[in-house]
Amino acid sequence: MTQIEKKFGGPWINEHRSIAKIHRRKYELQEDAGDDVAHELAGRGRILREFIRSEADRDRELCITGSGWSQSDLYYNFSTLVTTDNDHGIWEIPDEAFREGVEGRHRYAMVTGGTKIYQLMDWLGRSGRDLSLRTAGSHKGQSLAGIVGTGSHGSTLKETGCETHIRGMVLSRGKNRDVWLGSPDHPVLRDDWIEEFASVGDSAMFADALVHLGGMGFVSAYLIEAVDEFYCGLVKRARVLPDNWFELVEQGRFAEAVGDITDGRDPHYYELTFDPFDGLGHEVCETIWTEYAAATKPDNLGGQVNRTTLEAISEKGAKGLIGVTKHEDIDANPLPAEDIEGRIRDLIDVPRQIFDDFKDNACDERDTPRTLAQLTAEWQPHRLMNIRVDVYNAALAVPRERLGEVMKIAMDMAEGEGNIRQFSKDFVYTVRFAKKSPATMGFLKFEDNAIINIDGLPKNFILGTDAPMAAEHLQHLLKKADIPFTMHWGKDAQLGAKAIREQYGLAVDRYRATREALLEENAEVFVSPALEQWGLGED
């Protein structure tokens, strides 16, 4: 059963070490899941309702954290902190809960919002169950509510964000009962069964609450639909792209864009890392997941993949700091002579180090099957001389058909003019692809999205970093060129209310209306600096 345990207050810091807060009150949500899912959810609703109501009566905001991966400011100082690290609950759905005609019933599960992605992947993939998520984020340390609630994505070509798994959700709001919002396009459960633990809400609100951004109450549980376990081979290679690569990708002709390595089929996943300071027409790093056909579960699966761009930056970028004191070619830096800090920092050539690291770990393992869980990295913070090393990460989505224009602007911005660059070599561009989100506030708003990540040295890097300024300036240049884009809600470089209104238009009004209808007077309990900055909170 669900328990809420009170802890002492104190400091809190997110996983990226970019946001630090103080809380006076801390509560830990714990789930010791029993077998009867309806009974457990009913008890869970009562406990959460009493807790939320108590905090609302005392005029306190609630900050609910899972992995703390988000880089958005979801936390007022002195808020009541609710941690969900021990909120792990996964239930199979009993046969009597389903509507008539629902097929593939073994693929559905009810999962608490605090359940970590690695826990869910392990549960789905157990022998005899042999299921998988459709897609996942860049690593599997996030909570389910966190990864869905920010629209995080796994960059698989035929999927959208992680909200693609969700067929219904249970929201705790501090009112008489929890509310159930089910997908109008995928009705799965009988209303009378749902009424055992929640009131059936208006399914028209489902899309508005899907990417909830922390503003729709406490997301207690999700109904997810998994897929049969699938397998992919892995290729990591460096090459110069063909001259028509952008044209092919913009038209969705990925099989031709990657060449014969996928035997004429689209890859399952495709990622490229560009050196921003090298210009187009030079070598890039490609990560490709190829489809692996298997009638049954293969006997020998490949190992866990952990080497990612962010992991390499945290390790190689930090080690570059050690080398600058021994570097003799300081005059090679083209930055102005008076910019001493920039001259020194520019010796830490992040793109070169990332490319060298990538080539050291290149592989062609098309014949080695791996599951999505094995291809999704485990989150392991990197330490150098016992000092935690973090990274900067901003991401924006643009229409895929305009990727060539965007990358030309991004490359020109980094290269600068003549012999003078605007930025030090603190970051790389990583490009991925995904489909349109069904969520009102999903940042994957275009039919076909190209997602450009600016991955670099962290804001708190000891010598400073140009990565945040590059992300901000790129947004300015895209707006100037009249190229639409949206920013990833859970990452750095988010925008204010005016920009969000320009990007999302009437979707902002829909989100706010659903939030008000669900929470009413308790809306002030579920608010954050980020929501207010984006114009999605209180007026």
Coordinates of N, CA and C in Angstrom, one line a residue, residues 345-462:
R345 N 40.0 28.9 -22.4 CA 39.0 27.9 -22.5 C 38.9 27.2 -23.9
D346 N 39.2 28.0 -24.9 CA 39.1 27.5 -26.2 C 40.1 26.4 -26.5
L347 N 41.1 26.2 -25.6 CA 42.0 25.1 -25.8 C 41.3 23.8 -25.5
I348 N 40.2 23.9 -24.7 CA 39.4 22.6 -24.5 C 38.5 22.4 -25.6
D349 N 39.0 21.7 -26.6 CA 38.3 21.6 -27.9 C 37.3 20.4 -27.7
V350 N 36.1 20.7 -27.2 CA 35.1 19.7 -27.0 C 34.8 18.9 -28.2
P351 N 34.5 19.5 -29.4 CA 34.1 18.7 -30.6 C 35.2 17.7 -30.9
R352 N 36.5 18.2 -30.9 CA 37.6 17.2 -31.3 C 37.6 16.1 -30.3
Q353 N 37.5 16.4 -29.0 CA 37.5 15.3 -28.0 C 36.4 14.3 -28.2
I354 N 35.2 14.9 -28.5 CA 34.0 14.0 -28.7 C 34.2 13.1 -29.9
F355 N 34.7 13.7 -31.0 CA 34.9 12.9 -32.2 C 35.9 11.8 -32.0
D356 N 37.0 12.1 -31.3 CA 38.0 11.1 -31.0 C 37.5 10.0 -30.1
D357 N 36.7 10.4 -29.1 CA 36.1 9.4 -28.3 C 35.1 8.5 -29.1
F358 N 34.3 9.1 -29.9 CA 33.3 8.4 -30.7 C 34.0 7.4 -31.6
K359 N 35.1 7.8 -32.2 CA 35.9 6.9 -33.1 C 36.5 5.7 -32.3
D360 N 36.9 6.0 -31.1 CA 37.4 4.9 -30.3 C 36.4 3.9 -29.9
N361 N 35.1 4.3 -29.9 CA 34.0 3.4 -29.6 C 33.1 3.1 -30.8
A362 N 33.6 3.3 -32.0 CA 32.9 3.0 -33.2 C 32.7 1.5 -33.3
C363 N 31.6 1.1 -34.0 CA 31.3 -0.4 -34.1 C 30.4 -0.6 -35.2
D364 N 30.4 -1.8 -35.7 CA 29.4 -2.3 -36.7 C 28.8 -3.6 -36.1
E365 N 27.8 -3.6 -35.4 CA 27.2 -4.7 -34.7 C 25.8 -5.0 -35.2
R366 N 25.6 -4.9 -36.5 CA 24.3 -5.2 -37.1 C 23.8 -6.5 -36.8
D367 N 24.7 -7.5 -36.6 CA 24.3 -8.9 -36.3 C 24.2 -9.2 -34.8
T368 N 24.3 -8.2 -34.0 CA 24.2 -8.4 -32.5 C 22.9 -7.8 -32.0
P369 N 21.9 -8.6 -31.7 CA 20.6 -8.0 -31.3 C 20.7 -7.4 -29.9
R370 N 20.0 -6.3 -29.8 CA 19.8 -5.6 -28.5 C 18.4 -5.2 -28.3
T371 N 17.9 -5.2 -27.1 CA 16.6 -4.7 -26.8 C 16.7 -3.2 -26.6
L372 N 15.5 -2.5 -26.6 CA 15.5 -1.1 -26.3 C 16.1 -0.8 -25.0
A373 N 15.9 -1.6 -24.0 CA 16.5 -1.4 -22.6 C 18.0 -1.4 -22.7
Q374 N 18.6 -2.3 -23.6 CA 20.0 -2.3 -23.7 C 20.6 -1.2 -24.5
L375 N 19.8 -0.6 -25.4 CA 20.2 0.5 -26.2 C 20.0 1.8 -25.5
T376 N 19.2 1.8 -24.5 CA 19.0 3.1 -23.7 C 19.9 3.1 -22.5
A377 N 20.7 4.2 -22.4 CA 21.8 4.2 -21.5 C 21.4 4.3 -20.1
E378 N 22.2 3.8 -19.2 CA 22.0 3.9 -17.7 C 22.6 5.3 -17.3
W379 N 21.9 6.0 -16.5 CA 22.4 7.3 -16.1 C 23.5 7.1 -15.0
Q380 N 24.7 7.5 -15.3 CA 25.8 7.4 -14.3 C 26.5 8.7 -14.3
P381 N 26.3 9.6 -13.3 CA 27.0 10.8 -13.2 C 28.5 10.6 -13.2
H382 N 29.3 11.4 -14.0 CA 30.7 11.2 -14.1 C 31.4 12.1 -13.1
R383 N 32.5 11.5 -12.6 CA 33.4 12.2 -11.6 C 34.8 12.2 -12.1
L384 N 35.5 13.4 -11.9 CA 36.9 13.5 -12.2 C 37.6 14.0 -10.9
M385 N 38.5 13.2 -10.4 CA 39.2 13.5 -9.2 C 38.2 13.7 -8.1
N386 N 37.1 12.9 -8.1 CA 36.1 12.9 -7.1 C 35.2 14.1 -7.1
I387 N 35.3 14.9 -8.2 CA 34.4 16.1 -8.4 C 33.4 15.7 -9.5
R388 N 32.1 16.0 -9.1 CA 31.0 15.7 -10.1 C 31.1 16.6 -11.3
V389 N 31.1 16.0 -12.5 CA 31.2 16.8 -13.7 C 29.8 16.7 -14.5
D390 N 29.2 17.8 -14.8 CA 27.9 17.8 -15.4 C 28.1 18.4 -16.8
V391 N 26.9 18.5 -17.5 CA 26.9 18.9 -18.9 C 25.8 19.9 -19.1
Y392 N 25.9 20.7 -20.2 CA 24.8 21.6 -20.6 C 24.1 20.9 -21.7
N393 N 22.8 21.0 -21.7 CA 22.0 20.4 -22.8 C 20.7 21.2 -23.1
A394 N 20.6 21.8 -24.2 CA 19.4 22.4 -24.7 C 19.0 21.7 -26.0
A395 N 17.7 21.7 -26.2 CA 17.2 21.0 -27.4 C 16.0 21.7 -28.0
L396 N 16.0 21.9 -29.3 CA 14.9 22.5 -30.0 C 14.5 21.7 -31.2
A397 N 13.1 21.7 -31.5 CA 12.6 21.0 -32.6 C 12.2 22.0 -33.7
V398 N 12.5 21.6 -34.9 CA 12.2 22.3 -36.1 C 11.5 21.4 -37.1
P399 N 10.8 22.0 -38.1 CA 10.2 21.1 -39.1 C 11.4 20.4 -39.9
R400 N 11.2 19.1 -40.1 CA 12.3 18.3 -40.7 C 12.6 18.9 -42.1
E401 N 11.6 19.4 -42.8 CA 11.8 19.8 -44.2 C 12.6 21.1 -44.2
R402 N 12.9 21.7 -43.1 CA 13.8 22.9 -43.0 C 15.1 22.7 -42.3
L403 N 15.5 21.4 -42.1 CA 16.7 21.1 -41.4 C 17.9 21.7 -42.1
G404 N 18.0 21.6 -43.4 CA 19.2 22.1 -44.1 C 19.4 23.6 -43.8
E405 N 18.3 24.4 -43.8 CA 18.4 25.8 -43.5 C 18.9 26.1 -42.1
V406 N 18.3 25.3 -41.2 CA 18.6 25.5 -39.8 C 20.1 25.2 -39.5
M407 N 20.6 24.1 -40.1 CA 21.9 23.7 -39.8 C 22.9 24.6 -40.5
K408 N 22.6 25.2 -41.6 CA 23.4 26.2 -42.2 C 23.5 27.4 -41.3
I409 N 22.4 27.9 -40.7 CA 22.4 29.0 -39.8 C 23.2 28.6 -38.5
A410 N 23.0 27.4 -38.0 CA 23.7 27.0 -36.8 C 25.2 26.9 -37.0
M411 N 25.6 26.4 -38.2 CA 27.1 26.3 -38.5 C 27.7 27.6 -38.7
D412 N 27.0 28.5 -39.5 CA 27.6 29.8 -39.7 C 27.7 30.6 -38.4
M413 N 26.7 30.4 -37.5 CA 26.8 31.1 -36.2 C 28.0 30.7 -35.4
A414 N 28.3 29.4 -35.4 CA 29.5 28.9 -34.7 C 30.8 29.2 -35.3
E415 N 30.9 29.2 -36.7 CA 32.1 29.5 -37.4 C 32.5 30.9 -37.3
G416 N 31.5 31.8 -37.2 CA 31.8 33.3 -37.1 C 32.2 33.8 -38.5
E417 N 32.9 34.9 -38.5 CA 33.2 35.6 -39.8 C 34.7 35.8 -39.8
G418 N 35.3 35.5 -41.0 CA 36.7 35.7 -41.2 C 37.5 34.8 -40.2
N419 N 38.4 35.4 -39.5 CA 39.2 34.7 -38.5 C 38.7 34.8 -37.1
I420 N 37.5 35.4 -36.9 CA 37.0 35.6 -35.6 C 35.8 34.8 -35.4
R421 N 35.8 33.9 -34.4 CA 34.6 33.1 -34.0 C 33.9 33.9 -32.9
Q422 N 32.6 33.6 -32.8 CA 31.8 34.2 -31.7 C 31.9 33.4 -30.4
F423 N 32.1 32.1 -30.6 CA 32.0 31.2 -29.4 C 33.3 30.3 -29.3
S424 N 33.6 30.0 -28.1 CA 34.6 29.0 -27.8 C 34.1 27.6 -28.1
K425 N 35.0 26.6 -28.3 CA 34.7 25.3 -28.7 C 34.1 24.4 -27.5
D426 N 33.0 24.9 -27.0 CA 32.5 24.3 -25.8 C 31.3 23.3 -26.0
F427 N 30.9 23.1 -27.3 CA 29.7 22.4 -27.5 C 29.7 21.7 -28.9
V428 N 28.8 20.7 -29.0 CA 28.6 20.1 -30.3 C 27.1 20.2 -30.6
Y429 N 26.7 19.9 -31.9 CA 25.3 19.8 -32.3 C 25.0 18.3 -32.5
T430 N 23.9 17.8 -31.9 CA 23.4 16.5 -32.1 C 22.0 16.5 -32.6
V431 N 21.8 15.8 -33.8 CA 20.5 15.9 -34.5 C 19.8 14.6 -34.4
R432 N 18.5 14.6 -34.1 CA 17.7 13.4 -34.0 C 16.4 13.7 -34.7
F433 N 15.5 12.7 -34.7 CA 14.3 12.8 -35.5 C 13.1 12.1 -34.8
A434 N 11.9 12.7 -34.9 CA 10.7 12.1 -34.2 C 9.5 12.6 -34.9
K435 N 8.3 11.9 -34.6 CA 7.0 12.3 -35.2 C 6.3 13.3 -34.3
K436 N 5.2 13.8 -34.8 CA 4.4 14.8 -34.0 C 3.8 14.2 -32.8
S437 N 3.7 15.0 -31.7 CA 3.1 14.6 -30.5 C 1.6 14.7 -30.5
P438 N 0.9 13.8 -29.9 CA -0.6 14.0 -29.7 C -1.0 14.9 -28.6
A439 N 0.0 15.4 -27.8 CA -0.3 16.2 -26.6 C -0.4 17.7 -27.0
T440 N -1.3 18.3 -26.4 CA -1.5 19.8 -26.6 C -0.2 20.6 -26.5
M441 N 0.5 20.3 -25.4 CA 1.8 21.0 -25.1 C 3.0 20.2 -25.5
G442 N 2.9 19.1 -26.3 CA 4.0 18.4 -26.7 C 4.9 19.3 -27.5
F443 N 6.2 19.3 -27.2 CA 7.1 20.2 -28.0 C 7.4 19.7 -29.4
L444 N 7.1 18.4 -29.6 CA 7.2 17.9 -31.0 C 5.9 18.2 -31.8
K445 N 5.8 19.5 -32.2 CA 4.6 20.0 -32.7 C 4.4 19.9 -34.2
F446 N 5.5 19.5 -34.9 CA 5.5 19.5 -36.4 C 5.2 18.0 -36.8
E447 N 4.7 17.9 -38.0 CA 4.4 16.5 -38.5 C 5.6 15.6 -38.4
D448 N 6.7 16.2 -38.9 CA 8.0 15.5 -38.8 C 9.0 16.4 -38.2
N449 N 9.6 16.0 -37.1 CA 10.5 16.9 -36.3 C 12.0 16.5 -36.5
A450 N 12.8 17.5 -36.7 CA 14.3 17.3 -36.5 C 14.6 18.0 -35.2
I451 N 15.2 17.3 -34.3 CA 15.6 17.9 -32.9 C 17.1 18.1 -32.9
I452 N 17.4 19.4 -32.6 CA 18.8 19.8 -32.6 C 19.2 20.0 -31.1
N453 N 20.1 19.2 -30.7 CA 20.6 19.4 -29.3 C 21.9 20.1 -29.3
I454 N 22.0 21.1 -28.4 CA 23.3 21.7 -28.1 C 23.9 21.1 -26.8
D455 N 24.8 20.2 -27.0 CA 25.4 19.5 -25.8 C 26.8 20.1 -25.6
G456 N 27.0 20.5 -24.4 CA 28.3 21.1 -24.1 C 28.7 21.2 -22.6
L457 N 29.7 22.0 -22.4 CA 30.2 22.2 -21.0 C 29.1 22.9 -20.1
P458 N 29.0 22.5 -18.8 CA 27.9 23.0 -18.0 C 28.0 24.5 -17.7
K459 N 26.9 25.1 -17.2 CA 26.9 26.5 -16.9 C 27.9 26.8 -15.8
N460 N 28.1 25.8 -14.9 CA 29.0 26.1 -13.7 C 30.4 25.6 -14.0
F461 N 30.8 25.4 -15.3 CA 32.2 25.0 -15.6 C 33.2 26.0 -15.1
I462 N 34.3 25.6 -14.5 CA 35.2 26.4 -13.8 C 35.7 27.6 -14.6

